[in-house]
Tab-separated table of C-alpha atoms and ligand atoms in Angstrom:
chain	number	residue	atom	x	y	z
A	1	MET	CA	8.939	-12.753	8.074
A	2	SER	CA	6.662	-14.589	5.578
A	3	ALA	CA	5.728	-11.339	3.864
A	4	ALA	CA	9.347	-10.203	3.624
A	5	ARG	CA	10.309	-13.591	2.253
A	6	ILE	CA	7.736	-13.287	-0.546
A	7	VAL	CA	8.958	-9.799	-1.465
A	8	ALA	CA	12.575	-10.981	-1.308
A	9	GLN	CA	11.777	-13.912	-3.562
A	10	GLN	CA	10.226	-11.529	-6.083
A	11	ILE	CA	13.352	-9.334	-6.095
A	12	LEU	CA	15.698	-12.323	-6.345
A	13	GLU	CA	13.749	-13.742	-9.283
A	14	ARG	CA	13.477	-10.372	-11.018
A	15	PRO	CA	16.050	-7.842	-9.764
A	16	ASN	CA	14.344	-5.015	-11.682
A	17	SER	CA	10.936	-5.700	-10.153
A	18	THR	CA	8.327	-2.986	-9.733
A	19	LEU	CA	6.594	-3.067	-6.356
A	20	ALA	CA	3.562	-1.261	-4.958
A	21	LEU	CA	4.023	-0.724	-1.234
A	22	PRO	CA	1.736	0.042	1.716
A	23	THR	CA	2.058	1.987	4.937
A	24	GLY	CA	0.440	1.392	8.327
A	25	GLU	CA	1.301	-0.657	11.386
A	26	THR	CA	0.932	-4.012	9.640
A	27	PRO	CA	3.883	-3.867	7.198
A	28	LYS	CA	6.444	-2.505	9.680
A	29	GLY	CA	7.761	-5.993	10.438
A	30	MET	CA	8.048	-6.777	6.729
A	31	TYR	CA	10.129	-3.651	6.141
A	32	ALA	CA	12.370	-4.465	9.106
A	33	PHE	CA	13.118	-7.886	7.642
A	34	LEU	CA	13.707	-6.495	4.148
A	35	VAL	CA	16.198	-4.009	5.599
A	36	ARG	CA	17.884	-6.825	7.467
A	37	PHE	CA	18.100	-8.958	4.305
A	38	TYR	CA	19.719	-5.980	2.563
A	39	GLN	CA	22.184	-5.399	5.416
A	40	GLU	CA	23.132	-9.061	5.353
A	41	GLY	CA	23.909	-8.772	1.655
A	42	LEU	CA	21.046	-11.047	0.609
A	43	LEU	CA	19.036	-8.421	-1.270
A	44	ASP	CA	19.939	-5.709	-3.756
A	45	PHE	CA	17.418	-2.914	-4.373
A	46	SER	CA	19.518	-1.035	-6.940
A	47	GLN	CA	17.281	-1.993	-9.865
A	48	VAL	CA	13.992	-2.197	-7.967
A	49	THR	CA	11.270	0.401	-8.618
A	50	VAL	CA	8.798	1.230	-5.855
A	51	PHE	CA	5.463	2.998	-5.988
A	52	ASN	CA	3.584	3.907	-2.848
A	53	LEU	CA	-0.057	2.964	-2.863
A	54	ASP	CA	-1.210	6.327	-1.598
A	55	GLU	CA	-0.462	9.636	0.123
A	56	PHE	CA	-2.535	12.211	1.993
A	57	LEU	CA	-3.367	15.487	0.285
A	58	ALA	CA	-2.783	18.950	1.708
A	59	ILE	CA	-0.089	18.106	4.227
A	60	PRO	CA	3.494	19.368	3.910
A	61	PRO	CA	5.698	16.867	2.017
A	62	ASP	CA	7.843	16.323	5.134
A	63	HIS	CA	4.888	15.954	7.540
A	64	PRO	CA	5.943	13.313	10.098
A	65	GLN	CA	2.602	11.494	9.689
A	66	GLY	CA	2.747	11.559	5.903
A	67	PHE	CA	3.484	8.363	4.031
A	68	ARG	CA	6.636	9.878	2.526
A	69	ALA	CA	8.140	10.216	6.025
A	70	TYR	CA	6.955	6.711	6.908
A	71	MET	CA	8.604	5.173	3.851
A	72	GLN	CA	11.761	7.186	4.362
A	73	GLU	CA	11.993	5.863	7.908
A	74	HIS	CA	11.105	2.225	7.267
A	75	LEU	CA	12.629	1.515	3.866
A	76	TRP	CA	13.902	4.197	1.527
A	77	SER	CA	16.712	5.512	3.747
A	78	LYS	CA	17.818	2.040	4.753
A	79	VAL	CA	18.326	0.160	1.468
A	80	ASN	CA	20.075	0.913	-1.824
A	81	LEU	CA	17.048	2.045	-3.839
A	82	ASN	CA	17.871	4.543	-6.577
A	83	ALA	CA	16.183	7.880	-5.920
A	84	GLU	CA	14.793	7.967	-9.465
A	85	ASN	CA	13.067	4.630	-8.861
A	86	ILE	CA	11.128	5.830	-5.803
A	87	HIS	CA	7.608	7.115	-6.436
A	88	ILE	CA	4.885	8.475	-4.180
A	89	PRO	CA	2.034	10.837	-5.077
A	90	SER	CA	2.706	14.444	-4.161
A	91	SER	CA	0.815	15.676	-1.098
A	92	THR	CA	0.835	19.236	-2.455
A	93	PRO	CA	0.181	19.039	-6.195
A	94	GLU	CA	-1.022	22.132	-7.981
A	95	ASP	CA	-3.683	20.032	-9.676
A	96	PRO	CA	-4.438	16.811	-7.758
A	97	TRP	CA	-6.201	15.124	-10.681
A	98	GLU	CA	-3.302	15.870	-12.988
A	99	GLU	CA	-1.021	14.317	-10.368
A	100	CYS	CA	-3.224	11.184	-10.477
A	101	SER	CA	-2.869	10.889	-14.262
A	102	ARG	CA	0.876	11.471	-14.001
A	103	TYR	CA	1.175	8.719	-11.368
A	104	GLU	CA	-0.922	6.241	-13.331
A	105	ALA	CA	1.170	6.951	-16.459
A	106	LEU	CA	4.407	6.454	-14.491
A	107	ILE	CA	3.198	3.014	-13.377
A	108	GLU	CA	2.380	2.131	-16.957
A	109	GLU	CA	5.762	3.389	-18.191
A	110	ALA	CA	7.451	1.206	-15.582
A	111	GLY	CA	5.772	-1.785	-17.224
A	112	GLY	CA	3.089	-2.208	-14.566
A	113	ILE	CA	3.422	-3.619	-11.075
A	114	ASP	CA	4.938	-7.041	-10.530
A	115	LEU	CA	3.953	-7.353	-6.887
A	116	ALA	CA	1.489	-5.180	-4.984
A	117	VAL	CA	1.679	-5.477	-1.210
A	118	LEU	CA	-1.498	-4.357	0.558
A	119	GLY	CA	-2.843	-3.899	4.043
A	120	ILE	CA	-6.544	-3.824	4.805
A	121	GLY	CA	-8.367	-1.010	6.580
A	122	ALA	CA	-10.890	-1.652	9.344
A	123	ASN	CA	-13.684	-0.885	6.841
A	124	GLY	CA	-12.206	-3.151	4.172
A	125	HIS	CA	-10.387	-0.458	2.235
A	126	ILE	CA	-7.258	-1.231	0.258
A	127	ALA	CA	-4.861	1.683	-0.141
A	128	PHE	CA	-7.405	4.527	0.229
A	129	ASN	CA	-10.095	2.903	-1.894
A	130	GLU	CA	-12.957	3.421	0.494
A	131	PRO	CA	-16.231	1.434	0.468
A	132	GLY	CA	-18.219	2.283	-2.646
A	133	THR	CA	-15.190	2.928	-4.863
A	134	PRO	CA	-15.842	1.475	-8.340
A	135	PHE	CA	-13.738	-1.548	-9.230
A	136	GLU	CA	-12.815	0.234	-12.485
A	137	SER	CA	-11.087	3.116	-10.664
A	138	LEU	CA	-7.560	4.158	-11.593
A	139	THR	CA	-5.352	6.437	-9.470
A	140	HIS	CA	-7.693	9.086	-8.104
A	141	VAL	CA	-8.418	11.646	-5.422
A	142	ALA	CA	-10.179	9.839	-2.592
A	143	VAL	CA	-12.369	11.482	0.001
A	144	LEU	CA	-11.556	9.712	3.260
A	145	SER	CA	-14.533	8.157	5.015
A	146	PRO	CA	-15.509	9.423	8.491
A	147	ASP	CA	-14.343	6.056	9.931
A	148	THR	CA	-10.947	6.288	8.291
A	149	ARG	CA	-10.492	9.890	9.451
A	150	LYS	CA	-11.458	8.865	12.978
A	151	ASN	CA	-8.855	6.086	12.879
A	152	GLU	CA	-6.196	8.524	11.679
A	153	ALA	CA	-7.175	11.342	14.048
A	154	SER	CA	-4.887	10.413	16.944
A	155	ARG	CA	-1.870	10.624	14.631
A	156	PHE	CA	-2.856	14.126	13.494
A	157	GLY	CA	-3.643	15.571	16.918
A	158	GLY	CA	-7.424	15.352	16.527
A	159	ILE	CA	-10.052	15.135	13.806
A	160	ASP	CA	-9.706	18.792	12.781
A	161	GLY	CA	-6.074	18.317	11.802
A	162	THR	CA	-6.742	15.039	9.958
A	163	PRO	CA	-6.534	15.161	6.163
A	164	GLU	CA	-9.822	14.895	4.300
A	165	ARG	CA	-8.468	13.612	1.023
A	166	ALA	CA	-5.704	11.468	-0.375
A	167	ILE	CA	-4.343	10.344	-3.709
A	168	THR	CA	-4.588	6.592	-4.054
A	169	MET	CA	-3.921	3.967	-6.666
A	170	GLY	CA	-7.327	2.790	-7.852
A	171	ILE	CA	-8.750	-0.683	-7.533
A	172	LYS	CA	-8.073	-1.365	-11.195
A	173	THR	CA	-4.499	-0.083	-10.840
A	174	ILE	CA	-3.992	-2.564	-8.010
A	175	MET	CA	-5.797	-5.448	-9.724
A	176	ARG	CA	-3.527	-5.065	-12.769
A	177	ALA	CA	-0.532	-6.089	-10.633
A	178	ARG	CA	0.780	-9.464	-11.667
A	179	ARG	CA	0.802	-10.676	-8.086
A	180	ILE	CA	-0.830	-9.399	-4.910
A	181	LEU	CA	0.197	-9.947	-1.316
A	182	LEU	CA	-2.439	-8.986	1.258
A	183	LEU	CA	-1.285	-8.538	4.855
A	184	ALA	CA	-3.512	-8.429	7.914
A	185	SER	CA	-2.576	-8.395	11.553
A	186	GLY	CA	-4.462	-8.157	14.815
A	187	GLU	CA	-7.799	-9.446	16.011
A	188	GLU	CA	-9.481	-6.170	15.055
A	189	LYS	CA	-8.999	-7.165	11.407
A	190	ALA	CA	-10.380	-10.721	11.792
A	191	GLU	CA	-13.999	-9.889	10.958
A	192	ILE	CA	-13.338	-7.684	7.940
A	193	LEU	CA	-10.693	-10.058	6.587
A	194	ALA	CA	-13.118	-12.995	6.708
A	195	LYS	CA	-15.738	-10.901	4.883
A	196	ALA	CA	-13.180	-9.848	2.281
A	197	ILE	CA	-11.946	-13.389	1.642
A	198	PHE	CA	-15.152	-15.432	1.956
A	199	GLY	CA	-17.991	-12.912	1.607
A	200	PRO	CA	-19.608	-11.555	-1.546
A	201	VAL	CA	-17.448	-9.561	-3.926
A	202	THR	CA	-18.809	-6.055	-3.508
A	203	PRO	CA	-17.559	-2.463	-3.748
A	204	GLU	CA	-18.891	-2.056	-0.194
A	205	ILE	CA	-15.897	-4.147	0.912
A	206	PRO	CA	-13.167	-3.032	-1.482
A	207	ALA	CA	-10.743	-5.822	-0.447
A	208	SER	CA	-13.299	-8.416	-1.570
A	209	VAL	CA	-12.318	-7.663	-5.185
A	210	LEU	CA	-9.051	-9.471	-4.477
A	211	GLN	CA	-10.971	-12.770	-4.669
A	212	LEU	CA	-11.006	-12.156	-8.426
A	213	HIS	CA	-7.229	-11.829	-8.725
A	214	PRO	CA	-5.474	-14.836	-10.296
A	215	SER	CA	-2.426	-14.620	-8.031
A	216	LEU	CA	-3.331	-13.562	-4.501
A	217	THR	CA	-1.381	-14.527	-1.393
A	218	VAL	CA	-2.743	-13.633	2.040
A	219	VAL	CA	-0.390	-13.449	5.008
A	220	VAL	CA	-2.026	-13.118	8.419
A	221	ASP	CA	-1.061	-13.353	12.056
A	222	GLU	CA	-2.991	-15.435	14.559
A	223	GLY	CA	-5.330	-12.609	15.578
A	224	ALA	CA	-6.399	-11.691	12.049
A	225	ALA	CA	-6.820	-15.375	11.139
A	226	ARG	CA	-9.334	-15.998	13.909
A	227	ARG	CA	-12.416	-15.917	11.652
A	228	LEU	CA	-10.850	-17.708	8.713
A	229	LEU	CA	-10.981	-21.191	10.183
B	301	GLP	C1	-4.198	3.161	5.832
B	301	GLP	C2	-3.532	2.889	4.481
B	301	GLP	C3	-3.802	1.485	4.014
B	301	GLP	C4	-3.535	0.503	5.148
B	301	GLP	C5	-4.484	0.778	6.278
B	301	GLP	C6	-4.360	-0.187	7.452
B	301	GLP	O1	-5.495	3.551	5.690
B	301	GLP	N1	-3.951	3.804	3.467
B	301	GLP	O2	-2.973	1.213	2.901
B	301	GLP	O3	-3.682	-0.799	4.691
B	301	GLP	O4	-4.209	2.087	6.741
B	301	GLP	O5	-3.339	0.211	8.302
B	301	GLP	P1	-2.837	-0.625	9.549
B	301	GLP	O6	-1.884	-1.638	9.018
B	301	GLP	O7	-2.153	0.397	10.401
B	301	GLP	O8	-4.025	-1.216	10.201
Protein backbone atom coordinates (compact mmCIF):
# COMPACT_ATOMS: atom_id res chain seq x y z
CA MET A 1 0.00 0.00 0.00
CA SER A 2 2.81 2.48 0.86
CA ALA A 3 4.53 1.85 -2.46
CA ALA A 4 1.31 2.27 -4.43
CA ARG A 5 0.57 5.46 -2.52
CA ILE A 6 3.95 6.93 -3.52
CA VAL A 7 3.40 6.05 -7.18
CA ALA A 8 -0.15 7.42 -7.02
CA GLN A 9 1.10 10.65 -5.50
CA GLN A 10 3.60 11.00 -8.34
CA ILE A 11 0.85 10.54 -10.96
CA LEU A 12 -1.52 12.93 -9.18
CA GLU A 13 1.16 15.61 -8.96
CA ARG A 14 2.28 15.09 -12.56
CA PRO A 15 -0.34 13.31 -14.69
CA ASN A 16 2.14 12.90 -17.56
CA SER A 17 4.77 11.24 -15.39
CA THR A 18 7.31 8.81 -16.79
CA LEU A 19 7.81 5.73 -14.62
CA ALA A 20 10.35 2.91 -14.67
CA LEU A 21 8.72 -0.27 -13.39
CA PRO A 22 9.96 -3.59 -12.00
CA THR A 23 8.75 -7.17 -12.10
CA GLY A 24 9.09 -9.94 -9.53
CA GLU A 25 7.10 -11.08 -6.52
CA THR A 26 7.74 -7.92 -4.50
CA PRO A 27 5.79 -5.35 -6.57
CA LYS A 28 2.67 -7.49 -7.11
CA GLY A 29 0.89 -5.88 -4.16
CA MET A 30 1.79 -2.40 -5.42
CA TYR A 31 0.29 -3.15 -8.83
CA ALA A 32 -2.87 -4.56 -7.25
CA PHE A 33 -3.37 -1.34 -5.31
CA LEU A 34 -2.65 0.85 -8.34
CA VAL A 35 -5.26 -1.10 -10.31
CA ARG A 36 -7.70 -0.66 -7.47
CA PHE A 37 -7.03 3.10 -7.31
CA TYR A 38 -7.73 3.25 -11.05
CA GLN A 39 -10.94 1.22 -10.74
CA GLU A 40 -12.12 3.50 -7.96
CA GLY A 41 -11.60 6.49 -10.23
CA LEU A 42 -8.75 7.90 -8.14
CA LEU A 43 -6.02 7.50 -10.75
CA ASP A 44 -5.81 8.23 -14.46
CA PHE A 45 -3.00 6.60 -16.46
CA SER A 46 -3.96 8.12 -19.82
CA GLN A 47 -0.97 10.47 -19.91
CA VAL A 48 1.47 8.29 -17.98
CA THR A 49 4.46 6.75 -19.79
CA VAL A 50 5.94 3.50 -18.50
CA PHE A 51 9.26 1.85 -19.20
CA ASN A 52 10.06 -1.61 -17.93
CA LEU A 53 13.41 -1.94 -16.25
CA ASP A 54 14.36 -5.06 -18.13
CA GLU A 55 13.36 -8.08 -20.22
CA PHE A 56 14.90 -11.48 -20.92
CA LEU A 57 16.53 -12.10 -24.29
CA ALA A 58 15.80 -15.00 -26.61
CA ILE A 59 12.36 -15.93 -25.34
CA PRO A 60 9.21 -15.53 -27.44
CA PRO A 61 7.55 -12.12 -26.84
CA ASP A 62 4.46 -13.82 -25.38
CA HIS A 63 6.40 -16.24 -23.15
CA PRO A 64 4.34 -16.60 -19.95
CA GLN A 65 7.46 -16.06 -17.80
CA GLY A 66 8.59 -13.02 -19.77
CA PHE A 67 8.25 -9.60 -18.22
CA ARG A 68 5.92 -8.48 -21.01
CA ALA A 69 3.37 -11.12 -19.93
CA TYR A 70 3.89 -10.19 -16.28
CA MET A 71 3.23 -6.50 -16.93
CA GLN A 72 0.26 -7.28 -19.14
CA GLU A 73 -1.24 -9.34 -16.34
CA HIS A 74 -0.50 -7.05 -13.41
CA LEU A 75 -0.87 -3.57 -14.88
CA TRP A 76 -1.06 -2.86 -18.59
CA SER A 77 -4.32 -4.70 -19.28
CA LYS A 78 -5.99 -3.35 -16.17
CA VAL A 79 -5.54 0.44 -16.36
CA ASN A 80 -6.02 3.08 -19.05
CA LEU A 81 -2.41 3.37 -20.24
CA ASN A 82 -2.07 4.39 -23.88
CA ALA A 83 -0.42 1.64 -25.91
CA GLU A 84 2.07 4.11 -27.39
CA ASN A 85 3.21 5.05 -23.88
CA ILE A 86 4.12 1.48 -22.88
CA HIS A 87 7.74 0.46 -23.38
CA ILE A 88 9.67 -2.74 -22.72
CA PRO A 89 12.84 -3.98 -24.42
CA SER A 90 12.21 -6.53 -27.14
CA SER A 91 13.08 -10.11 -26.17
CA THR A 92 13.81 -10.97 -29.81
CA PRO A 93 15.65 -8.01 -31.34
CA GLU A 94 17.63 -8.55 -34.50
CA ASP A 95 20.52 -6.66 -32.92
CA PRO A 96 20.32 -6.62 -29.10
CA TRP A 97 22.80 -3.76 -28.70
CA GLU A 98 20.91 -1.63 -31.19
CA GLU A 99 17.76 -2.35 -29.17
CA CYS A 100 19.61 -1.07 -26.07
CA SER A 101 20.51 2.22 -27.78
CA ARG A 102 16.95 2.57 -29.07
CA TYR A 103 15.56 2.03 -25.55
CA GLU A 104 17.97 4.47 -23.94
CA ALA A 105 17.11 7.09 -26.60
CA LEU A 106 13.37 6.54 -26.02
CA ILE A 107 13.85 7.25 -22.30
CA GLU A 108 15.73 10.41 -23.14
CA GLU A 109 13.07 11.51 -25.64
CA ALA A 110 10.43 11.01 -22.95
CA GLY A 111 12.30 13.57 -20.86
CA GLY A 112 13.90 11.03 -18.52
CA ILE A 113 12.31 9.08 -15.70
CA ASP A 114 10.42 10.87 -12.96
CA LEU A 115 10.11 7.89 -10.65
CA ALA A 116 11.97 4.59 -10.90
CA VAL A 117 10.52 1.77 -8.84
CA LEU A 118 13.01 -1.01 -8.10
CA GLY A 119 13.15 -4.38 -6.42
CA ILE A 120 16.38 -5.90 -5.19
CA GLY A 121 17.74 -9.29 -6.19
CA ALA A 122 19.14 -11.75 -3.66
CA ASN A 123 22.66 -10.82 -4.84
CA GLY A 124 21.97 -7.09 -4.65
CA HIS A 125 21.13 -6.58 -8.30
CA ILE A 126 18.78 -3.83 -9.41
CA ALA A 127 16.91 -4.55 -12.64
CA PHE A 128 19.42 -7.00 -14.19
CA ASN A 129 22.51 -5.04 -13.21
CA GLU A 130 24.45 -7.91 -11.75
CA PRO A 131 27.37 -7.57 -9.29
CA GLY A 132 30.34 -6.00 -11.04
CA THR A 133 28.29 -3.86 -13.43
CA PRO A 134 29.93 -0.43 -13.78
CA PHE A 135 28.00 2.44 -12.23
CA GLU A 136 28.36 4.29 -15.55
CA SER A 137 26.37 1.66 -17.48
CA LEU A 138 23.46 2.66 -19.69
CA THR A 139 20.87 0.23 -21.09
CA HIS A 140 22.84 -2.87 -22.03
CA VAL A 141 22.85 -6.60 -22.65
CA ALA A 142 23.41 -8.29 -19.31
CA VAL A 143 24.74 -11.79 -18.85
CA LEU A 144 22.75 -13.25 -15.97
CA SER A 145 24.83 -14.50 -13.06
CA PRO A 146 24.70 -18.22 -12.15
CA ASP A 147 22.84 -17.26 -8.93
CA THR A 148 20.22 -15.27 -10.78
CA ARG A 149 19.71 -18.07 -13.32
CA LYS A 150 19.36 -20.57 -10.48
CA ASN A 151 16.71 -18.35 -8.86
CA GLU A 152 14.82 -18.10 -12.15
CA ALA A 153 15.19 -21.78 -13.08
CA SER A 154 12.00 -23.06 -11.44
CA ARG A 155 9.95 -20.61 -13.52
CA PHE A 156 11.55 -21.84 -16.75
CA GLY A 157 11.27 -25.57 -16.06
CA GLY A 158 14.94 -26.02 -15.13
CA ILE A 159 18.29 -24.33 -15.64
CA ASP A 160 18.61 -25.43 -19.28
CA GLY A 161 15.49 -23.53 -20.27
CA THR A 162 16.45 -20.41 -18.29
CA PRO A 163 17.53 -17.38 -20.32
CA GLU A 164 21.21 -16.51 -20.20
CA ARG A 165 20.92 -12.86 -21.09
CA ALA A 166 18.60 -9.92 -20.69
CA ILE A 167 18.34 -6.30 -21.74
CA THR A 168 18.37 -4.03 -18.73
CA MET A 169 18.39 -0.34 -18.00
CA GLY A 170 21.88 0.46 -16.76
CA ILE A 171 22.82 1.77 -13.35
CA LYS A 172 23.34 5.25 -14.77
CA THR A 173 19.97 5.10 -16.55
CA ILE A 174 18.35 4.30 -13.21
CA MET A 175 20.37 6.83 -11.21
CA ARG A 176 19.28 9.60 -13.60
CA ALA A 177 15.67 9.15 -12.44
CA ARG A 178 14.50 12.14 -10.47
CA ARG A 179 13.19 9.93 -7.69
CA ILE A 180 13.77 6.30 -6.78
CA LEU A 181 11.57 3.95 -4.80
CA LEU A 182 13.27 0.74 -3.67
CA LEU A 183 11.03 -2.12 -2.55
CA ALA A 184 12.12 -5.16 -0.57
CA SER A 185 10.03 -7.88 0.97
CA GLY A 186 10.74 -11.08 2.85
CA GLU A 187 13.37 -12.11 5.35
CA GLU A 188 15.54 -13.53 2.57
CA LYS A 189 16.22 -9.95 1.47
CA ALA A 190 17.09 -8.63 4.97
CA GLU A 191 20.83 -9.27 4.77
CA ILE A 192 21.40 -7.90 1.27
CA LEU A 193 19.16 -4.89 1.92
CA ALA A 194 21.15 -3.95 5.03
CA LYS A 195 24.40 -4.24 3.04
CA ALA A 196 22.95 -2.13 0.24
CA ILE A 197 21.70 0.61 2.56
CA PHE A 198 24.44 0.73 5.22
CA GLY A 199 27.43 -1.04 3.66
CA PRO A 200 30.11 0.37 1.37
CA VAL A 201 29.04 1.70 -2.01
CA THR A 202 30.48 -0.88 -4.38
CA PRO A 203 29.69 -2.36 -7.80
CA GLU A 204 29.79 -5.75 -6.05
CA ILE A 205 26.44 -4.79 -4.51
CA PRO A 206 24.76 -2.84 -7.30
CA ALA A 207 21.91 -1.57 -5.07
CA SER A 208 24.46 0.15 -2.83
CA VAL A 209 24.80 2.87 -5.49
CA LEU A 210 21.35 4.06 -4.45
CA GLN A 211 22.94 5.57 -1.32
CA LEU A 212 24.27 8.24 -3.68
CA HIS A 213 20.85 9.19 -5.04
CA PRO A 214 19.47 12.51 -3.76
CA SER A 215 15.87 11.29 -3.58
CA LEU A 216 15.64 7.66 -2.48
CA THR A 217 12.69 6.15 -0.63
CA VAL A 218 12.90 2.59 0.66
CA VAL A 219 9.72 0.65 1.39
CA VAL A 220 10.16 -2.65 3.21
CA ASP A 221 8.02 -5.22 4.97
CA GLU A 222 8.83 -6.54 8.42
CA GLY A 223 10.92 -9.45 7.15
CA ALA A 224 13.18 -7.37 4.91
CA ALA A 225 13.57 -4.72 7.63
CA ARG A 226 14.95 -7.20 10.15
CA ARG A 227 18.61 -6.15 9.73
CA LEU A 228 17.96 -2.44 9.38
CA LEU A 229 17.30 -1.75 13.04
C1 LIG B 1 14.43 -10.00 -11.08
C2 LIG B 1 14.23 -8.61 -11.69
C3 LIG B 1 14.52 -7.53 -10.68
C4 LIG B 1 13.81 -7.84 -9.37
C5 LIG B 1 14.35 -9.12 -8.80
C6 LIG B 1 13.76 -9.50 -7.45
O1 LIG B 1 15.73 -10.40 -11.15
N1 LIG B 1 15.04 -8.39 -12.84
O2 LIG B 1 14.09 -6.29 -11.21
O3 LIG B 1 13.99 -6.79 -8.47
O4 LIG B 1 14.05 -10.14 -9.73
O5 LIG B 1 12.55 -10.16 -7.61
P1 LIG B 1 11.60 -10.59 -6.43
O6 LIG B 1 10.79 -9.39 -6.08
O7 LIG B 1 10.76 -11.67 -7.03
O8 LIG B 1 12.45 -11.07 -5.32
